[in-house]
Every structure is written in structure tokens, then in C-alpha cells.
Short mmCIF file of C-alpha atoms in Angstrom, two decimals:
data_model
loop_
_atom_site.label_atom_id
_atom_site.label_comp_id
_atom_site.label_asym_id
_atom_site.label_seq_id
_atom_site.Cartn_x
_atom_site.Cartn_y
_atom_site.Cartn_z
CA MET A 1 3.64 -18.83 16.44
CA LYS A 2 1.23 -16.14 15.26
CA GLN A 3 -1.89 -15.92 17.41
CA SER A 4 -5.17 -16.27 15.57
CA SER A 5 -7.66 -13.45 15.76
CA LEU A 6 -11.38 -13.27 15.16
CA PHE A 7 -10.57 -12.02 11.63
CA ASP A 8 -8.87 -15.35 10.91
CA ALA A 9 -12.19 -17.10 11.52
CA ILE A 10 -14.75 -14.78 9.97
CA ALA A 11 -14.70 -12.30 7.13
CA PRO A 12 -14.92 -8.52 7.60
CA ILE A 13 -18.10 -6.52 7.01
CA MET A 14 -17.81 -6.04 3.27
CA ILE A 15 -19.30 -6.05 -0.18
CA GLY A 16 -18.77 -9.63 -1.40
CA PRO A 17 -18.55 -12.21 -2.67
CA SER A 18 -15.04 -13.04 -1.37
CA SER A 19 -12.99 -11.71 1.54
CA SER A 20 -9.67 -12.46 -0.18
CA HIS A 21 -10.66 -11.51 -3.71
CA THR A 22 -12.97 -8.60 -2.98
CA ALA A 23 -12.37 -7.09 0.49
CA GLY A 24 -8.66 -7.87 0.28
CA ALA A 25 -8.51 -6.19 -3.11
CA VAL A 26 -10.17 -3.04 -1.74
CA ARG A 27 -7.75 -2.91 1.19
CA LEU A 28 -4.74 -3.37 -1.10
CA GLY A 29 -6.03 -0.55 -3.29
CA LEU A 30 -6.48 1.73 -0.27
CA LEU A 31 -2.93 1.09 0.94
CA ALA A 32 -1.49 1.62 -2.53
CA LYS A 33 -3.44 4.88 -2.89
CA ASN A 34 -2.16 6.15 0.47
CA ILE A 35 1.43 5.18 -0.33
CA TYR A 36 1.32 6.88 -3.73
CA ASP A 37 -0.25 9.97 -2.12
CA ASN A 38 -0.65 11.89 -5.38
CA PRO A 39 -3.65 12.59 -7.61
CA ILE A 40 -4.15 9.41 -9.61
CA LYS A 41 -4.18 9.96 -13.37
CA LYS A 42 -3.19 6.54 -14.70
CA VAL A 43 -2.90 3.15 -12.99
CA THR A 44 -2.31 -0.35 -14.34
CA PHE A 45 -3.28 -3.34 -12.20
CA THR A 46 -1.34 -6.56 -12.89
CA LEU A 47 -3.10 -9.55 -11.31
CA TYR A 48 -1.28 -12.83 -10.71
CA ASN A 49 -2.23 -16.50 -10.37
CA SER A 50 -5.57 -17.01 -8.59
CA TYR A 51 -6.29 -13.30 -8.75
CA ALA A 52 -5.78 -13.46 -12.52
CA LYS A 53 -7.77 -16.67 -13.07
CA THR A 54 -10.80 -16.16 -10.82
CA GLY A 55 -10.64 -12.49 -9.87
CA PHE A 56 -13.08 -11.34 -12.53
CA GLY A 57 -15.88 -13.51 -11.15
CA HIS A 58 -15.09 -12.52 -7.57
CA GLY A 59 -15.02 -8.80 -8.25
CA THR A 60 -11.27 -8.41 -7.66
CA ASP A 61 -11.01 -5.88 -10.49
CA LYS A 62 -13.84 -3.85 -8.97
CA GLY A 63 -12.28 -4.04 -5.51
CA LEU A 64 -8.85 -2.87 -6.68
CA LEU A 65 -10.29 0.09 -8.56
CA ALA A 66 -12.61 0.97 -5.66
CA GLY A 67 -9.66 0.91 -3.28
CA VAL A 68 -7.51 3.33 -5.28
CA LEU A 69 -10.58 5.58 -5.52
CA GLY A 70 -10.72 5.59 -1.71
CA PHE A 71 -13.84 3.44 -1.11
CA GLY A 72 -14.13 1.28 2.00
CA VAL A 73 -14.77 -2.48 1.94
CA ASP A 74 -18.45 -2.00 2.88
CA ASP A 75 -19.19 0.67 0.25
CA VAL A 76 -22.18 -0.41 -1.86
CA ARG A 77 -20.79 1.51 -4.84
CA ILE A 78 -18.13 -1.18 -5.35
CA LYS A 79 -20.57 -3.33 -7.33
CA ASN A 80 -20.99 -0.63 -9.98
CA VAL A 81 -17.61 1.09 -9.65
CA PHE A 82 -16.83 0.98 -13.39
CA ASP A 83 -19.90 3.13 -14.10
CA LEU A 84 -19.16 5.80 -11.51
CA PRO A 85 -18.00 9.33 -12.42
CA GLU A 86 -14.93 8.90 -10.18
CA ALA A 87 -13.77 5.92 -12.24
CA LYS A 88 -14.19 7.80 -15.51
CA GLU A 89 -11.83 10.55 -14.30
CA ILE A 90 -8.75 8.27 -14.34
CA GLU A 91 -7.16 5.97 -16.93
CA TYR A 92 -6.94 2.37 -15.71
CA HIS A 93 -6.02 -0.98 -17.23
CA PHE A 94 -5.95 -4.60 -16.04
CA GLU A 95 -3.33 -7.20 -16.97
CA TYR A 96 -3.32 -10.91 -16.04
CA ARG A 97 -0.27 -13.13 -15.53
CA GLU A 98 0.98 -16.35 -13.97
CA ASP A 99 4.10 -16.30 -11.80
CA PHE A 100 4.51 -19.10 -9.29
CA ASN A 101 7.13 -17.09 -7.45
CA ARG A 102 4.31 -14.79 -6.40
CA HIS A 103 1.55 -15.30 -3.83
CA PRO A 104 -1.65 -16.86 -5.29
CA ASN A 105 -3.55 -13.61 -4.67
CA SER A 106 -1.00 -11.04 -5.76
CA VAL A 107 -1.21 -7.70 -7.56
CA ASP A 108 1.07 -4.95 -8.84
CA PHE A 109 -0.04 -1.33 -9.00
CA TRP A 110 1.72 0.79 -11.62
CA PHE A 111 0.96 4.46 -11.03
CA GLU A 112 2.07 6.71 -13.88
CA ASP A 113 2.34 10.48 -13.93
CA THR A 114 4.68 13.08 -15.43
CA LYS A 115 5.71 14.13 -11.90
CA GLN A 116 6.08 10.74 -10.22
CA ASP A 117 5.73 7.08 -11.18
CA MET A 118 5.47 4.37 -8.56
CA HIS A 119 5.31 0.58 -8.54
CA ILE A 120 3.67 -1.12 -5.53
CA SER A 121 3.22 -4.87 -5.00
CA GLY A 122 0.89 -6.58 -2.54
CA ASP A 123 -0.80 -9.84 -1.53
CA SER A 124 -4.23 -10.72 -0.17
CA VAL A 125 -3.47 -13.33 2.48
CA GLY A 126 -6.98 -14.37 3.58
CA ALA A 127 -10.04 -13.15 5.50
CA GLY A 128 -9.57 -9.64 4.13
CA ASN A 129 -6.02 -9.36 5.49
CA VAL A 130 -3.36 -7.95 3.17
CA ARG A 131 0.28 -6.96 3.00
CA ILE A 132 2.24 -4.57 0.81
CA THR A 133 5.49 -6.34 -0.07
CA LYS A 134 7.36 -3.91 -2.32
CA ILE A 135 7.48 -0.21 -3.14
CA ASN A 136 9.53 0.48 -6.25
CA ASP A 137 12.74 -1.53 -5.72
CA PHE A 138 12.44 -1.92 -1.94
CA SER A 139 10.92 -4.76 0.07
CA VAL A 140 8.49 -3.76 2.83
CA ASN A 141 6.00 -5.53 5.09
CA LEU A 142 2.98 -3.29 5.52
CA ALA A 143 -0.35 -4.83 6.54
CA GLY A 144 -2.37 -1.74 7.38
CA ASP A 145 -2.86 -2.87 10.97
CA TYR A 146 -0.66 -0.05 12.37
CA ASN A 147 -0.22 3.62 11.69
CA SER A 148 3.00 3.59 9.69
CA LEU A 149 5.72 5.71 8.16
CA ILE A 150 7.47 4.87 4.90
CA LEU A 151 10.62 6.73 3.95
CA SER A 152 13.05 6.73 1.05
CA TYR A 153 16.48 8.29 1.64
CA LYS A 154 20.21 8.15 0.93
CA ASP A 155 21.91 5.45 2.98
CA MET A 156 24.30 7.01 5.49
CA ALA A 157 25.38 6.62 9.09
CA GLY A 158 22.94 8.00 11.65
CA MET A 159 19.87 8.28 9.42
CA ILE A 160 17.85 5.71 11.38
CA SER A 161 18.66 7.39 14.71
CA LYS A 162 17.69 10.82 13.34
CA VAL A 163 14.26 9.57 12.29
CA THR A 164 13.55 7.44 15.36
CA GLY A 165 14.87 10.21 17.63
CA ILE A 166 12.21 12.60 16.33
CA ILE A 167 9.53 9.95 16.88
CA GLN A 168 10.82 9.25 20.41
CA THR A 169 10.55 12.91 21.44
CA HIS A 170 6.79 12.62 20.86
CA GLN A 171 6.48 9.52 23.07
CA ILE A 172 5.31 7.22 20.28
CA ASN A 173 6.47 3.62 20.55
CA ILE A 174 7.84 1.88 17.46
CA ALA A 175 6.21 -1.52 16.98
CA SER A 176 8.51 -2.61 14.14
CA LEU A 177 11.12 -1.17 11.80
CA ILE A 178 12.32 -2.64 8.50
CA CYS A 179 15.22 -1.09 6.58
CA GLU A 180 16.57 -1.96 3.17
CA ARG A 181 19.16 -0.45 0.83
CA ASN A 182 20.31 -0.99 -2.73
CA ALA A 183 23.97 -0.73 -1.73
CA LYS A 184 26.12 1.09 0.82
CA GLY A 185 25.69 4.82 0.35
CA GLU A 186 22.93 4.36 -2.23
CA ASP A 187 19.11 4.59 -2.00
CA ALA A 188 17.50 3.06 1.07
CA SER A 189 14.05 2.72 2.63
CA MET A 190 12.46 2.49 6.07
CA CYS A 191 9.07 1.07 7.00
CA ILE A 192 8.12 2.00 10.59
CA CYS A 193 4.98 0.68 12.30
CA LEU A 194 3.82 2.76 15.27
CA ASP A 195 1.69 2.17 18.35
CA GLY A 196 0.29 5.70 18.11
CA GLU A 197 -0.41 8.44 15.59
CA LEU A 198 2.11 11.10 14.64
CA ASP A 199 1.10 14.71 14.20
CA TYR A 200 1.79 16.30 10.82
CA SER A 201 4.34 18.59 12.49
CA VAL A 202 6.43 15.50 13.24
CA ILE A 203 6.21 14.41 9.62
CA GLU A 204 7.41 17.85 8.53
CA LYS A 205 10.43 17.59 10.85
CA ILE A 206 11.34 14.23 9.33
CA LYS A 207 10.88 15.59 5.80
CA HIS A 208 13.43 18.30 6.53
CA ILE A 209 16.19 15.84 7.43
CA PRO A 210 18.80 16.21 4.65
CA ASP A 211 18.87 13.44 2.02
CA ILE A 212 15.37 12.12 2.72
CA TYR A 213 13.58 11.85 -0.63
CA PHE A 214 10.02 11.23 0.45
CA VAL A 215 7.96 10.43 3.56
CA ARG A 216 4.53 8.83 3.63
CA ARG A 217 2.27 8.59 6.67
CA ILE A 218 -0.04 5.60 6.20
CA ALA A 219 -3.07 5.49 8.49
CA LYS A 220 -4.24 2.20 9.96
CA LEU A 221 -6.96 0.66 7.85
CA ASP A 222 -10.43 0.23 9.30
CA ASN A 223 -11.43 -3.42 9.78
#
């Protein structure tokens, strides 16, 4: 059974009105921004279910945009984010759908660029807590409560040990590791949550492993 924390009982310090619809939206946007890790030129937000029905009144649209712009949950600029110069520098759109296979507070981020497109899905699960559930075609479980690594690579024997071996040499403990692949020998992904913080030199070593397509270091979100 999952232990309850203080965050399960009270909301985070935030710009309201809702921890799930506003603070959660900001945190999802921040995670998506960090995963994409490219200058954002165009993004489409697809909101589902409760997010789609009540998100406008709760500021979910503002929170999502503020998050991908890099604002924190307590940033007073969230209330007027649509009028800010930063918002006018990117192209953004909102779509609204119902899908009862999705979490009530669910969103897709569609980042578009001539160099790299990326699709990221996430849920706001209550009290400002969130989880990223999918990156492109791969399932992940990223909540922002750990420093994390996300990798995409060609599935082959020994790839996991190569990556974790580099991490081990720097005395960083792995809290959890989730792997997924499309098929044997095809594209695969790793999501690694860490008890410490890896230096950029470690990330560079991992990037130079043959047949790794991309590596993202995702910093733990502030509460």
C-alpha cells in the first residue's frame, strides 16, 4: 500500500484555484518541456474528460501553457500568461475531447518542429501530483519526484547493463527502471529514476553508446 504524504492532504503552494487543474497542469507542462528539451515553436494541448469540461474555469489552459514556458506553480504570471511576450513567441492551440479510457484529468502535448516532433501524455492525479504516462509510442511512469533519465535506443542484448554500468561507476543508486520495446530488435525506451543527480559528463558517456537515439535528463520538480 502506498504511504500517504503531507501532499496527499494539502495542496502545494501555488497559483489557484485548483491543485489538480492548475498546479498539476503547470507541473505536467514543466515535465513535458524538459522531456522535449528543444526550443518550442508549436505545441497543441489536447485536454480530456474533466480537464476538457472544467479546465477552462480552473485555469488548466493557463497552467499548461505556463508550464511549457518554464513557470513554476507559484508564479503570479500564470493568471495573465496569454498576454505575456513569452506566450506570443510560440504557436499554441487547445483541443478538447472525451475518452473514458483516459484518466479524468489527462492531457496530450504535441510538440511540432521541422527538426523533431514529439507526443507526450500525462495525468494530474490529485493535490498537484502528476505522472507522464507516454512519450511517443512508449509507456513510461514519470512523476517528477526523482531526478530521472529517459532514453530511446535500438533493442539489443546488453544495452541496459551498459547504461546502468555507467551510472553505477558514479555511485548513484537506481530507484526504479522501466523498459519497453516495440518488438525484439526494434526501438525501445528506458525510464530510470535516480536517488542522486548525474553530472553532464555521465550523460555524455551514455549518449555515446552506439544505437542510443536520444537521452534526456529530467530534474526533480520542486514541490
